[in-house]
Amino acid sequence: MPAKSEPQGGTLRFVLGDQLNRRVSSLADLDLERDIVLIVEVRDEATYVRHHKQKIAFLFAAMRHFAAELEAEGIAVDYVRLTEPGNTGSFTAELERAVARHAPARVVVAEPGEWRVWEMMQDWRETLPVPLEIRADNRFLCPREDFSHWAEGRHHLRMETFYRGMRRRTGLLMEGGEPVGGRWNFDPDNRKRLPKGHKLPDRIGFQPDAITREAIALVEREFAGHFGDLATFSWPVTRADALAALKHFINQCLPTFGDYQDAMKAGAPYLYHALLSPLLNAGLLTAEEVCWAAERAYRDGAAPLNCVEGFIRQILGWREYVRGVYWARMPEYRDSNALRAERNLPWFYWSGETELNCIANVVADTRAHAYAHHIQRLMVTGNFALIAGLDPAQVEEWYLIVFADAYEWVELPNVHGMVLWADGGVMGSKPYAASGAYIDRMSDYCATCAYDVKVKAGPSACPFNYLYWNFLIENEDRLSGNQRMAMPYQTLRGMGDQRRAEIRRDAASFLGSLRSEPERPHQGDQTANAT
Ligand code: FAD
Ligand code: DLZ
Ligand code: SF4
């Protein structure tokens, strides 16, 4: 799409690739006669970490469709393609080039999702020859300042307190100032294991159209060495398809969402999960409309309260909360390493080649779909990273690379805070460490694993079992005074020296065998040099 010539003196509205919403604040008060919308595909954004191929293809396809939708409305769009001659590859230089092209009276943008882009924007105020207006990102239900105000003076930022405030603020699932059903939280009803032979709903996939196929081919050509498959791409990339995906979820999955929210099953990565996070995070859907659609299903009697509350809690609670934590605590937030974890990320996080069947399954799902559901992220790859003492920076980079929904504002608090407890308890009152028994209870992975989840010591034992106790031993000074860890530490204290030595020996032997580089080069996969 070539740059258009237009009357000078209008506003240049710069829309980033994760702000693809017609109602985003940077497009409010748009003047059809004079304004230009700028959208740019830039190499820096695709490579500051080497994102999963599906994430790049998804965003490029969604950006191109969004531009076409704006143009269909009669809006002038200056869309810079990745391989266009002269594309400098960075937000800053592309914005400067566009300002030179169009000589606007001012530039308007919405707040970005990531600190590094926020820093760029502060520089633009100084370097652009025209005024820059940075508007609040109105796609969230809790403005950044409101969260920061709430967080001021608190060391511990507890999700539950924040969430109740958000229920009151929005009126979602509220009646006369009280929570509908008399309870704020239905989590205890939402921990069922998937019964054998349970029939899961069919999920709708979205066949790539010509624009999306072109984006996929571009990514295959330009980012061939990145992690991930493209053949399985079936994400919705337009507003209309995003709404169809939401409708499908509400009708087919929400009524059972809560029951099996924590379950895992080999070969079934989606279960009853929404698959809406890439769409929400890129702007194709808003948190507000998704929450109200779920509430409507409850009011209409189409979905039970435990499922609807469980779902709304994820978005109105967790999603808004992690974004708030990110902006309230950055940039220092990412620097802490409360448990002094330093081990390198094992190579099997990329290759999936490991006898740990749970990890092999989650990595395979992730490679194929740029997706794993919450409990897979938290209790399999996350729990392993925690109890094996993996370096937070390396783990964070992995999570930022491999998922289609990954942006630092949401990835970092989830990994640094919720999973690794590297923030020393800002987010969670205790680390989510677990042995193999949890994975066995919630999944079918253990049934076909080379290790035995019931065995606690020796070569056939499930490594999660001794790594769990080893984690407690290694962090005894830091964690044993935590009230919420009192039970496991009491059990640990009841173990004799011999048992402790056995745990230390098994853990050292297993951890010593981990490799952070491939044993043989992977053809066509340069992920080893990725970072
Ligand atoms: P569902 O399970 O159906 O949940 C519905 C929605 O709730 C999601 O679409 C999402 O928008 C929201 N949500 C649920 N849990 C969270 C949470 N903890 N934080 C923020 N939003 C939440 N989510 C991302 O969007 N991007 C990430 O980079 C990301 N990284 C994560 C890393 C780790 C280690 C963990 C434990 C969680 C991470 N999450 C992330 C949160 C969550 O796992 C995903 O949002 C969810 O799996 C997306 O799939 P879904 O749409 O099917 O979600
Ligand atoms: C993730 C991403 C990628 C891969 N490519 C682009 C791009 O070419 N142009 C763009 O505007 N945005 C892209 N993005 C999303 C940005 O990285 C995102 O807007 C920032 O991380 C700020 O949240
Ligand atoms: Fe994972 Fe252990 Fe179960 Fe194997 S036995 S699948 S390693 S939890």
Coordinates of C-alpha atoms and ligand atoms in Angstrom, one line a residue:
M1 CA 0.0 0.0 0.0
P2 CA 1.8 3.1 -1.1
A3 CA 1.9 6.3 0.9
K4 CA -0.8 8.7 -0.2
S5 CA -0.4 12.4 -0.7
E6 CA -2.8 14.4 1.5
P7 CA -3.3 17.9 2.6
Q8 CA -0.6 18.9 5.0
G9 CA -1.4 19.8 8.6
G10 CA -3.5 16.9 9.6
T11 CA -2.7 14.4 12.3
L12 CA -0.5 11.3 11.8
R13 CA -2.0 8.5 13.9
F14 CA 0.6 5.8 14.5
V15 CA -1.1 2.5 15.3
L16 CA 1.2 -0.3 16.6
G17 CA 0.7 -3.9 15.7
D18 CA -1.0 -4.8 18.9
Q19 CA -3.4 -1.9 18.9
L20 CA -5.6 -3.1 16.0
N21 CA -8.9 -1.7 17.2
R22 CA -11.1 0.9 15.6
R23 CA -11.9 2.4 19.0
V24 CA -8.3 2.6 20.2
S25 CA -7.7 6.1 21.7
S26 CA -5.2 7.1 19.0
L27 CA -8.0 6.9 16.4
A28 CA -10.6 8.9 18.3
D29 CA -11.5 12.2 16.7
L30 CA -10.0 11.1 13.4
D31 CA -10.5 13.6 10.6
L32 CA -11.3 11.7 7.4
E33 CA -10.3 14.7 5.3
R34 CA -6.9 15.4 6.8
D35 CA -5.5 12.6 8.9
I36 CA -3.3 9.6 8.0
V37 CA -3.0 6.3 9.9
L38 CA 0.5 4.9 9.9
I39 CA 1.1 1.2 10.3
V40 CA 4.5 -0.3 9.9
E41 CA 6.0 -3.8 9.6
V42 CA 9.5 -3.6 11.0
R43 CA 12.2 -6.1 11.4
D44 CA 13.2 -4.9 14.9
E45 CA 9.8 -5.9 16.4
A46 CA 10.0 -9.3 14.9
T47 CA 13.5 -10.0 16.1
Y48 CA 14.1 -8.1 19.5
V49 CA 13.3 -11.7 20.5
R50 CA 12.9 -14.2 17.8
H51 CA 9.1 -14.7 18.1
H52 CA 7.4 -17.9 17.1
K53 CA 6.6 -17.8 13.4
Q54 CA 2.9 -18.0 14.0
K55 CA 3.0 -14.9 16.2
I56 CA 4.7 -12.8 13.5
A57 CA 2.4 -14.2 10.8
F58 CA -0.7 -13.6 13.0
L59 CA 0.3 -10.0 13.6
F60 CA 1.3 -9.2 10.0
A61 CA -1.9 -10.7 8.7
A62 CA -4.0 -8.9 11.3
M63 CA -2.3 -5.6 10.6
R64 CA -2.9 -5.9 6.8
H65 CA -6.5 -6.8 7.3
F66 CA -7.0 -3.9 9.7
A67 CA -5.4 -1.5 7.3
A68 CA -7.7 -2.7 4.6
E69 CA -10.8 -2.3 6.9
L70 CA -9.7 1.3 7.6
E71 CA -9.3 2.0 4.0
A72 CA -12.7 0.6 3.2
E73 CA -14.0 3.3 5.6
G74 CA -12.4 5.9 3.5
I75 CA -9.5 6.5 5.9
A76 CA -6.0 7.3 4.4
V77 CA -3.6 4.6 5.6
D78 CA 0.2 4.7 5.1
Y79 CA 1.1 1.0 5.4
V80 CA 4.8 0.1 5.2
R81 CA 5.5 -3.5 4.3
L82 CA 8.4 -5.4 5.7
T83 CA 10.2 -5.9 2.4
E84 CA 9.4 -2.5 0.9
P85 CA 12.5 -0.7 -0.4
G86 CA 13.7 1.9 2.1
N87 CA 12.0 0.2 5.2
T88 CA 14.6 1.0 7.9
G89 CA 13.3 -1.8 10.2
S90 CA 12.6 0.3 13.3
F91 CA 9.6 2.1 14.8
T92 CA 11.6 5.3 15.3
A93 CA 13.1 5.6 11.9
E94 CA 9.8 4.6 10.2
L95 CA 7.9 7.3 12.2
E96 CA 10.6 9.9 11.2
R97 CA 10.3 8.9 7.5
A98 CA 6.5 9.1 7.7
V99 CA 6.6 12.6 9.3
A100 CA 9.0 13.7 6.6
R101 CA 6.6 12.3 3.9
H102 CA 3.4 13.8 5.3
A103 CA 4.4 16.9 7.2
P104 CA 1.6 16.4 9.8
A105 CA 0.8 19.1 12.4
R106 CA 1.2 16.5 15.1
V107 CA 1.6 12.8 15.8
V108 CA -0.8 10.8 18.0
V109 CA -0.1 7.4 19.5
A110 CA -1.7 5.2 22.2
E111 CA 0.5 4.0 25.1
P112 CA 2.4 0.9 24.1
G113 CA 2.3 -2.5 25.8
E114 CA 6.0 -2.7 26.5
W115 CA 8.4 -0.6 28.5
R116 CA 11.1 -0.6 25.8
V117 CA 8.6 1.0 23.3
W118 CA 7.5 3.4 26.1
E119 CA 11.1 4.5 26.3
M120 CA 11.3 5.0 22.6
M121 CA 8.2 7.2 22.7
Q122 CA 9.8 9.4 25.4
D123 CA 12.6 10.0 22.9
W124 CA 10.2 10.8 20.1
R125 CA 9.0 13.8 22.2
E126 CA 12.5 15.2 21.8
T127 CA 13.4 14.1 18.3
L128 CA 10.3 14.6 16.2
P129 CA 9.9 18.0 14.5
V130 CA 6.2 18.0 15.5
P131 CA 4.3 17.6 18.8
L132 CA 3.6 14.1 20.0
E133 CA 0.5 13.2 22.0
I134 CA 0.6 9.8 23.8
R135 CA -2.9 8.8 24.8
A136 CA -3.9 6.3 27.5
D137 CA -4.6 2.8 26.1
N138 CA -8.4 2.6 26.5
R139 CA -8.5 -1.1 25.7
F140 CA -8.0 -2.0 29.4
L141 CA -10.6 -1.7 32.1
C142 CA -8.2 -0.4 34.7
P143 CA -6.1 2.7 33.7
R144 CA -2.4 2.5 34.5
E145 CA -2.6 5.4 37.0
D146 CA -5.5 3.9 38.9
F147 CA -3.6 0.7 39.4
S148 CA -0.4 2.5 40.4
H149 CA -2.5 4.5 42.9
W150 CA -3.8 1.3 44.4
A151 CA -0.3 -0.2 44.5
E152 CA 1.3 2.8 46.1
G153 CA 2.9 1.9 49.4
R154 CA 2.1 -1.8 49.2
H155 CA 4.8 -4.4 48.8
H156 CA 2.4 -7.3 48.3
L157 CA -0.1 -6.8 45.4
R158 CA -2.7 -9.4 45.8
M159 CA -4.9 -10.2 42.8
E160 CA -7.9 -11.2 44.9
T161 CA -8.2 -7.7 46.5
F162 CA -7.7 -6.0 43.1
Y163 CA -10.3 -8.3 41.4
R164 CA -13.0 -7.6 43.9
G165 CA -12.5 -3.9 43.4
M166 CA -12.8 -4.4 39.6
R167 CA -16.0 -6.4 40.1
R168 CA -17.4 -3.4 42.0
R169 CA -16.1 -0.9 39.6
T170 CA -17.5 -2.5 36.5
G171 CA -20.7 -4.1 38.0
L172 CA -19.8 -7.5 36.4
L173 CA -21.5 -10.3 38.2
M174 CA -22.7 -8.0 40.9
E175 CA -26.2 -7.6 42.5
G176 CA -27.0 -4.8 44.9
G177 CA -23.3 -4.3 45.7
E178 CA -22.8 -8.0 46.4
P179 CA -21.2 -10.7 44.3
V180 CA -23.8 -12.7 42.4
G181 CA -24.3 -16.1 44.1
G182 CA -22.9 -14.8 47.4
R183 CA -19.3 -15.7 46.6
W184 CA -16.4 -14.0 44.9
N185 CA -14.6 -17.1 44.0
F186 CA -15.6 -20.5 42.6
D187 CA -12.1 -21.9 42.1
P188 CA -12.7 -24.8 44.5
D189 CA -15.4 -26.1 42.0
N190 CA -13.0 -25.7 39.1
R191 CA -10.3 -28.4 39.6
K192 CA -11.8 -31.5 38.0
R193 CA -9.7 -34.0 36.2
L194 CA -10.9 -34.8 32.6
P195 CA -12.8 -38.1 32.8
K196 CA -11.6 -41.0 30.5
G197 CA -13.4 -41.0 27.2
H198 CA -14.7 -37.4 27.7
K199 CA -15.8 -35.9 24.4
L200 CA -14.3 -32.5 23.9
P201 CA -16.0 -29.9 21.7
D202 CA -14.8 -29.3 18.1
R203 CA -13.0 -26.0 17.8
I204 CA -13.4 -23.7 14.8
G205 CA -10.3 -23.0 12.8
F206 CA -10.0 -20.1 10.4
Q207 CA -8.8 -21.0 6.9
P208 CA -6.1 -18.4 5.9
D209 CA -7.4 -16.2 3.1
A210 CA -5.1 -14.7 0.4
I211 CA -3.8 -11.9 2.6
T212 CA -3.0 -14.3 5.4
R213 CA -1.4 -16.8 3.1
E214 CA 0.9 -14.0 1.9
A215 CA 1.9 -13.1 5.4
I216 CA 2.6 -16.7 6.2
A217 CA 4.8 -17.1 3.1
L218 CA 6.6 -13.9 4.1
V219 CA 7.4 -15.2 7.5
E220 CA 8.5 -18.6 6.2
R221 CA 10.9 -16.7 3.9
E222 CA 12.2 -14.0 6.2
F223 CA 12.1 -15.7 9.6
A224 CA 12.8 -19.3 8.6
G225 CA 15.1 -19.9 11.6
H226 CA 12.6 -18.9 14.2
F227 CA 10.9 -21.5 16.5
G228 CA 7.6 -22.9 15.5
D229 CA 5.5 -24.5 12.7
L230 CA 3.4 -22.5 10.3
A231 CA 1.5 -25.3 8.6
T232 CA -1.0 -25.5 11.5
F233 CA -1.8 -21.8 11.4
S234 CA -5.5 -21.3 12.0
W235 CA -5.9 -18.1 14.0
P236 CA -8.6 -15.6 13.2
V237 CA -7.0 -12.4 12.0
T238 CA -9.9 -10.0 11.4
R239 CA -12.4 -8.4 13.7
A240 CA -15.3 -10.4 12.2
D241 CA -13.5 -13.7 12.7
A242 CA -12.4 -12.7 16.2
L243 CA -16.1 -12.1 17.0
A244 CA -17.0 -15.5 15.5
A245 CA -14.3 -17.1 17.7
L246 CA -15.7 -15.3 20.8
K247 CA -19.2 -16.6 19.9
H248 CA -18.0 -20.1 19.4
F249 CA -16.3 -20.1 22.8
I250 CA -19.3 -18.7 24.6
N251 CA -21.7 -21.2 23.1
Q252 CA -19.5 -24.3 23.0
C253 CA -16.9 -24.0 25.7
L254 CA -17.9 -21.6 28.4
P255 CA -20.6 -23.8 29.9
T256 CA -17.9 -26.3 30.8
F257 CA -14.8 -24.0 31.0
G258 CA -14.6 -23.8 34.8
D259 CA -14.9 -27.6 35.5
Y260 CA -11.8 -28.6 33.5
Q261 CA -9.9 -25.3 33.8
D262 CA -6.9 -27.0 35.4
A263 CA -7.0 -30.3 33.5
M264 CA -4.3 -31.4 31.0
K265 CA -4.5 -34.0 28.3
A266 CA -1.9 -35.3 25.8
G267 CA -2.8 -34.4 22.3
A268 CA -5.6 -32.0 23.4
P269 CA -4.0 -28.6 23.9
Y270 CA -7.2 -26.5 24.0
L271 CA -9.7 -28.4 26.1
Y272 CA -12.4 -25.8 27.0
H273 CA -10.0 -22.8 27.0
A274 CA -11.0 -19.7 25.1
L275 CA -8.0 -19.2 22.7
L276 CA -8.8 -15.5 22.8
S277 CA -5.5 -14.1 24.3
P278 CA -3.8 -13.3 21.0
L279 CA -7.0 -11.6 19.8
L280 CA -7.4 -9.6 23.1
N281 CA -3.7 -8.7 23.2
A282 CA -3.6 -7.4 19.6
G283 CA -6.9 -5.4 19.9
L284 CA -9.2 -7.6 17.8
L285 CA -11.4 -8.0 20.9
T286 CA -11.6 -5.9 24.0
A287 CA -11.6 -7.2 27.6
E288 CA -14.9 -5.3 28.2
E289 CA -16.9 -6.9 25.4
V290 CA -15.5 -10.4 26.2
C291 CA -16.4 -10.1 29.9
W292 CA -19.9 -8.8 29.2
A293 CA -20.5 -11.5 26.6
A294 CA -19.7 -14.1 29.3
E295 CA -21.9 -12.4 31.9
R296 CA -24.8 -12.4 29.4
A297 CA -24.4 -16.1 29.0
Y298 CA -24.8 -16.5 32.7
R299 CA -27.9 -14.2 32.9
D300 CA -29.5 -16.0 30.0
G301 CA -29.0 -19.3 31.8
A302 CA -26.6 -20.6 29.1
A303 CA -23.6 -21.1 31.3
P304 CA -23.3 -21.8 35.1
L305 CA -21.8 -19.4 37.6
N306 CA -18.7 -21.3 38.4
C307 CA -17.7 -21.3 34.7
V308 CA -18.6 -17.7 34.1
E309 CA -17.0 -16.3 37.3
G310 CA -13.9 -18.5 36.6
F311 CA -13.6 -17.0 33.1
I312 CA -14.3 -13.4 34.1
R313 CA -11.7 -13.7 36.9
Q314 CA -9.1 -14.5 34.3
I315 CA -9.7 -11.3 32.3
L316 CA -11.1 -8.8 34.7
G317 CA -8.8 -10.1 37.4
W318 CA -5.6 -11.7 36.3
R319 CA -5.2 -9.9 32.9
E320 CA -5.8 -6.4 34.3
Y321 CA -3.8 -7.2 37.4
V322 CA -0.6 -8.4 35.6
R323 CA -0.7 -5.3 33.4
G324 CA -1.1 -3.1 36.4
V325 CA 1.8 -4.8 38.2
Y326 CA 4.0 -4.4 35.1
W327 CA 3.5 -0.7 34.8
A328 CA 3.6 0.0 38.5
R329 CA 6.9 -1.9 39.0
M330 CA 8.8 -1.5 35.8
P331 CA 11.7 -1.1 35.0
E332 CA 13.1 -2.5 38.2
Y333 CA 10.7 -5.4 38.3
R334 CA 12.6 -7.6 35.8
D335 CA 15.9 -7.2 37.6
S336 CA 15.1 -9.1 40.9
N337 CA 16.1 -12.7 41.4
A338 CA 14.9 -13.4 44.9
L339 CA 15.7 -17.2 44.8
R340 CA 19.1 -16.6 43.1
A341 CA 18.3 -19.0 40.3
E342 CA 21.1 -19.2 37.7
R343 CA 20.9 -22.5 35.8
N344 CA 20.8 -22.3 32.0
L345 CA 17.6 -23.1 30.2
P346 CA 17.7 -26.8 29.0
W347 CA 17.8 -27.3 25.3
F348 CA 14.6 -29.5 25.5
Y349 CA 12.6 -26.3 26.0
W350 CA 13.2 -25.8 22.3
S351 CA 13.5 -29.3 20.9
G352 CA 10.9 -31.1 23.1
E353 CA 13.4 -34.0 23.1
T354 CA 13.2 -35.2 26.7
E355 CA 11.9 -38.2 28.5
L356 CA 9.9 -35.9 30.8
N357 CA 6.6 -36.7 29.0
C358 CA 4.7 -33.7 30.4
I359 CA 7.4 -31.3 29.1
A360 CA 7.7 -33.1 25.7
N361 CA 3.9 -32.7 25.2
V362 CA 3.8 -29.0 26.2
V363 CA 6.7 -28.1 24.0
A364 CA 5.2 -30.0 21.1
D365 CA 1.8 -28.2 21.5
T366 CA 3.7 -24.9 21.8
R367 CA 5.7 -25.5 18.6
A368 CA 2.7 -26.6 16.6
H369 CA 0.2 -23.9 17.8
A370 CA 2.2 -21.1 19.5
Y371 CA -0.2 -21.9 22.4
A372 CA -0.3 -23.8 25.6
H373 CA -3.0 -23.3 28.2
H374 CA -2.5 -21.7 31.6
I375 CA -1.9 -24.9 33.6
Q376 CA 0.6 -26.2 31.1
R377 CA 2.5 -22.9 31.3
L378 CA 2.3 -22.7 35.1
M379 CA 2.6 -26.2 36.3
V380 CA 4.7 -28.0 33.7
T381 CA 7.2 -25.7 31.9
G382 CA 6.9 -23.1 34.7
N383 CA 7.0 -25.5 37.7
F384 CA 10.0 -27.2 36.2
A385 CA 11.8 -23.9 35.7
L386 CA 11.1 -23.0 39.3
I387 CA 12.2 -26.2 41.0
A388 CA 15.2 -26.7 38.7
G389 CA 16.4 -23.2 39.5
L390 CA 16.5 -21.9 36.0
D391 CA 17.8 -18.4 35.3
P392 CA 14.7 -16.0 35.2
A393 CA 16.0 -14.0 32.3
Q394 CA 16.4 -17.0 30.1
V395 CA 13.0 -18.4 31.1
E396 CA 11.3 -15.1 30.5
E397 CA 12.8 -14.9 27.0
W398 CA 11.6 -18.3 26.2
Y399 CA 8.0 -17.4 27.2
L400 CA 8.2 -14.2 25.3
I401 CA 9.3 -16.1 22.1
V402 CA 7.1 -19.1 22.0
F403 CA 3.5 -17.9 22.4
A404 CA 1.3 -16.0 20.0
D405 CA -0.1 -14.0 22.9
A406 CA 3.2 -13.0 24.4
Y407 CA 4.0 -9.3 25.1
E408 CA 6.2 -8.3 27.9
W409 CA 3.4 -6.6 29.9
V410 CA 1.7 -9.9 30.4
E411 CA 4.5 -12.4 30.0
L412 CA 6.9 -10.8 32.6
P413 CA 4.6 -10.7 35.7
N414 CA 3.3 -14.2 34.9
V415 CA 6.8 -15.7 34.6
H416 CA 8.9 -13.5 36.9
G417 CA 6.3 -13.1 39.6
M418 CA 3.8 -15.9 39.4
V419 CA 5.9 -18.8 38.2
L420 CA 9.5 -18.1 39.4
W421 CA 8.8 -16.0 42.5
A422 CA 11.8 -14.0 41.4
D423 CA 10.0 -10.8 42.6
G424 CA 10.2 -12.1 46.2
G425 CA 6.5 -12.2 46.7
V426 CA 5.1 -9.0 45.1
M427 CA 2.6 -11.2 43.3
G428 CA 2.3 -14.5 45.0
S429 CA 2.4 -15.2 48.7
K430 CA 4.4 -18.4 48.0
P431 CA 6.0 -20.2 45.1
Y432 CA 3.8 -22.5 43.1
A433 CA 6.2 -25.4 43.5
A434 CA 4.8 -28.9 43.0
S435 CA 5.9 -32.5 42.7
G436 CA 4.9 -35.0 40.0
A437 CA 1.8 -35.9 42.0
Y438 CA 0.1 -32.6 40.9
I439 CA 0.8 -33.3 37.2
D440 CA -0.4 -36.9 37.6
R441 CA -3.6 -35.8 39.3
M442 CA -4.5 -33.2 36.6
S443 CA -3.3 -35.0 33.4
D444 CA -2.7 -38.2 31.6
Y445 CA 0.9 -37.5 30.9
C446 CA 2.4 -39.7 33.5
A447 CA 0.6 -42.9 32.3
T448 CA 3.0 -43.0 29.2
C449 CA 6.1 -41.4 30.7
A450 CA 9.5 -43.1 30.9
Y451 CA 9.7 -42.1 34.6
D452 CA 7.4 -43.4 37.3
V453 CA 5.5 -40.6 39.1
K454 CA 5.0 -42.9 42.2
V455 CA 8.7 -43.5 42.7
K456 CA 10.5 -40.9 44.8
A457 CA 14.2 -41.8 44.4
G458 CA 16.6 -43.3 42.0
P459 CA 16.9 -43.4 38.2
S460 CA 13.2 -44.4 37.5
A461 CA 11.8 -41.7 39.8
C462 CA 9.9 -38.8 38.4
P463 CA 12.4 -35.9 38.5
F464 CA 9.7 -33.5 39.6
N465 CA 9.5 -35.5 42.9
Y466 CA 13.1 -35.1 44.0
L467 CA 13.5 -31.6 42.4
Y468 CA 10.6 -30.4 44.5
W469 CA 12.3 -31.4 47.8
N470 CA 15.6 -30.2 46.5
F471 CA 14.1 -26.8 45.8
L472 CA 12.8 -26.6 49.4
I473 CA 16.2 -27.6 50.7
E474 CA 18.1 -25.1 48.5
N475 CA 15.8 -22.3 49.5
E476 CA 15.4 -23.2 53.2
D477 CA 16.9 -19.9 54.4
R478 CA 14.7 -17.9 52.1
L479 CA 11.4 -19.8 52.4
S480 CA 11.1 -21.7 55.6
G481 CA 9.9 -18.7 57.5
N482 CA 7.0 -18.2 55.1
Q483 CA 3.8 -19.2 56.9
R484 CA 2.3 -20.6 53.8
M485 CA 5.3 -23.0 53.4
A486 CA 5.0 -24.3 56.9
M487 CA 3.6 -27.7 56.0
P488 CA 6.2 -28.8 53.4
Y489 CA 9.0 -27.5 55.6
Q490 CA 7.6 -29.5 58.6
T491 CA 7.6 -32.6 56.4
L492 CA 11.1 -31.8 55.2
R493 CA 12.3 -31.5 58.8
G494 CA 10.8 -34.9 59.5
M495 CA 13.1 -36.5 56.9
G496 CA 16.3 -38.0 58.1
D497 CA 19.8 -37.0 56.9
Q498 CA 19.9 -40.0 54.6
R499 CA 16.8 -39.1 52.8
R500 CA 17.9 -35.5 52.4
A501 CA 21.2 -36.8 51.0
E502 CA 19.4 -39.0 48.6
I503 CA 17.3 -36.1 47.3
R504 CA 20.4 -34.0 46.9
R505 CA 22.2 -36.8 45.0
D506 CA 19.3 -37.5 42.6
A507 CA 18.8 -33.8 41.9
A508 CA 22.5 -33.2 41.3
S509 CA 22.7 -36.1 39.0
F510 CA 19.6 -35.1 37.0
L511 CA 20.5 -31.4 36.8
G512 CA 24.0 -32.2 35.9
S513 CA 22.8 -34.1 32.9
L514 CA 20.9 -31.2 31.4
R515 CA 22.3 -29.6 28.3
S516 CA 21.6 -26.0 27.2
E517 CA 22.9 -26.5 23.7
P518 CA 21.7 -29.1 21.1
E519 CA 23.8 -32.3 21.0
R520 CA 23.6 -32.2 17.2
P521 CA 22.8 -29.2 15.1
H522 CA 19.1 -28.8 14.2
Q523 CA 18.7 -28.4 10.5
G524 CA 16.9 -25.2 9.6
D525 CA 16.5 -24.2 13.2
Q526 CA 18.8 -21.5 14.4
T527 CA 17.0 -21.0 17.7
A528 CA 20.3 -21.9 19.4
N529 CA 21.7 -18.6 18.2
A530 CA 18.4 -16.8 18.7
T531 CA 19.2 -14.9 21.8
Ligands
FAD1 P1 -8.3 -19.0 29.0 O1 -7.7 -20.0 29.9 O2 -9.5 -19.4 28.3 O3 -8.5 -17.6 29.8 C1 -9.3 -16.6 29.3 C2 -8.5 -15.3 29.2 O4 -8.0 -14.9 30.4 C3 -7.2 -15.4 28.3 O5 -7.5 -15.2 27.0 C4 -6.4 -14.3 28.9 O6 -6.6 -13.1 28.2 C5 -6.8 -14.1 30.3 N1 -5.9 -14.7 31.3 C6 -6.0 -15.9 31.9 N2 -4.9 -16.0 32.8 C7 -4.2 -14.9 32.7 C8 -3.0 -14.5 33.3 N3 -2.4 -15.2 34.2 N4 -2.5 -13.3 32.9 C9 -3.1 -12.6 32.0 N5 -4.2 -12.9 31.4 C10 -4.8 -14.1 31.7 N6 -1.1 -14.7 28.7 C11 -0.9 -13.9 27.7 O7 -1.8 -13.3 27.2 N7 0.4 -13.6 27.2 C12 1.5 -14.2 27.8 O8 2.6 -13.9 27.3 C13 1.3 -15.1 28.9 N8 2.3 -15.7 29.4 C14 2.1 -16.5 30.5 C15 3.2 -17.2 31.1 C16 3.0 -18.0 32.1 C17 4.2 -18.7 32.8 C18 1.8 -18.2 32.7 C19 1.6 -19.1 33.8 C20 0.7 -17.6 32.1 C21 0.8 -16.8 31.0 N9 -0.3 -16.1 30.4 C22 0.0 -15.3 29.3 C23 -1.6 -16.3 30.9 C24 -2.4 -17.4 30.4 O9 -1.7 -18.6 30.4 C25 -2.9 -17.1 28.9 O10 -3.5 -15.9 28.9 C26 -3.9 -18.2 28.5 O11 -3.3 -19.5 28.5 C27 -4.3 -17.9 27.1 O12 -5.2 -18.8 26.6 P2 -6.8 -18.7 26.5 O13 -7.1 -17.5 25.7 O14 -7.2 -20.0 25.9 O15 -7.1 -18.5 28.0
DLZ2 C1 5.2 -8.3 17.9 C2 5.3 -7.4 16.7 C3 5.9 -7.8 15.5 C4 6.4 -9.2 15.4 N1 5.9 -7.0 14.5 C5 5.4 -5.8 14.6 C6 5.5 -4.9 13.5 O1 6.1 -5.2 12.5 N2 4.9 -3.7 13.6 C7 4.3 -3.3 14.7 O2 3.7 -2.2 14.8 N3 4.2 -4.1 15.8 C8 4.8 -5.3 15.7 N4 4.7 -6.2 16.8 C9 4.0 -5.7 18.0 C10 5.0 -4.7 18.8 O3 6.1 -5.5 19.2 C11 4.2 -4.2 20.0 O4 3.4 -3.1 19.5 C12 5.1 -3.6 21.0 O5 5.7 -4.7 21.7 C13 4.5 -2.7 22.0 O6 3.6 -3.5 22.8
SF4_3 FE1 6.1 -35.5 34.0 FE2 7.0 -36.9 36.1 FE3 4.6 -37.4 35.0 FE4 6.8 -38.0 33.7 S1 6.1 -38.9 35.6 S2 4.9 -37.0 32.9 S3 8.1 -36.4 34.2 S4 5.2 -35.6 36.1

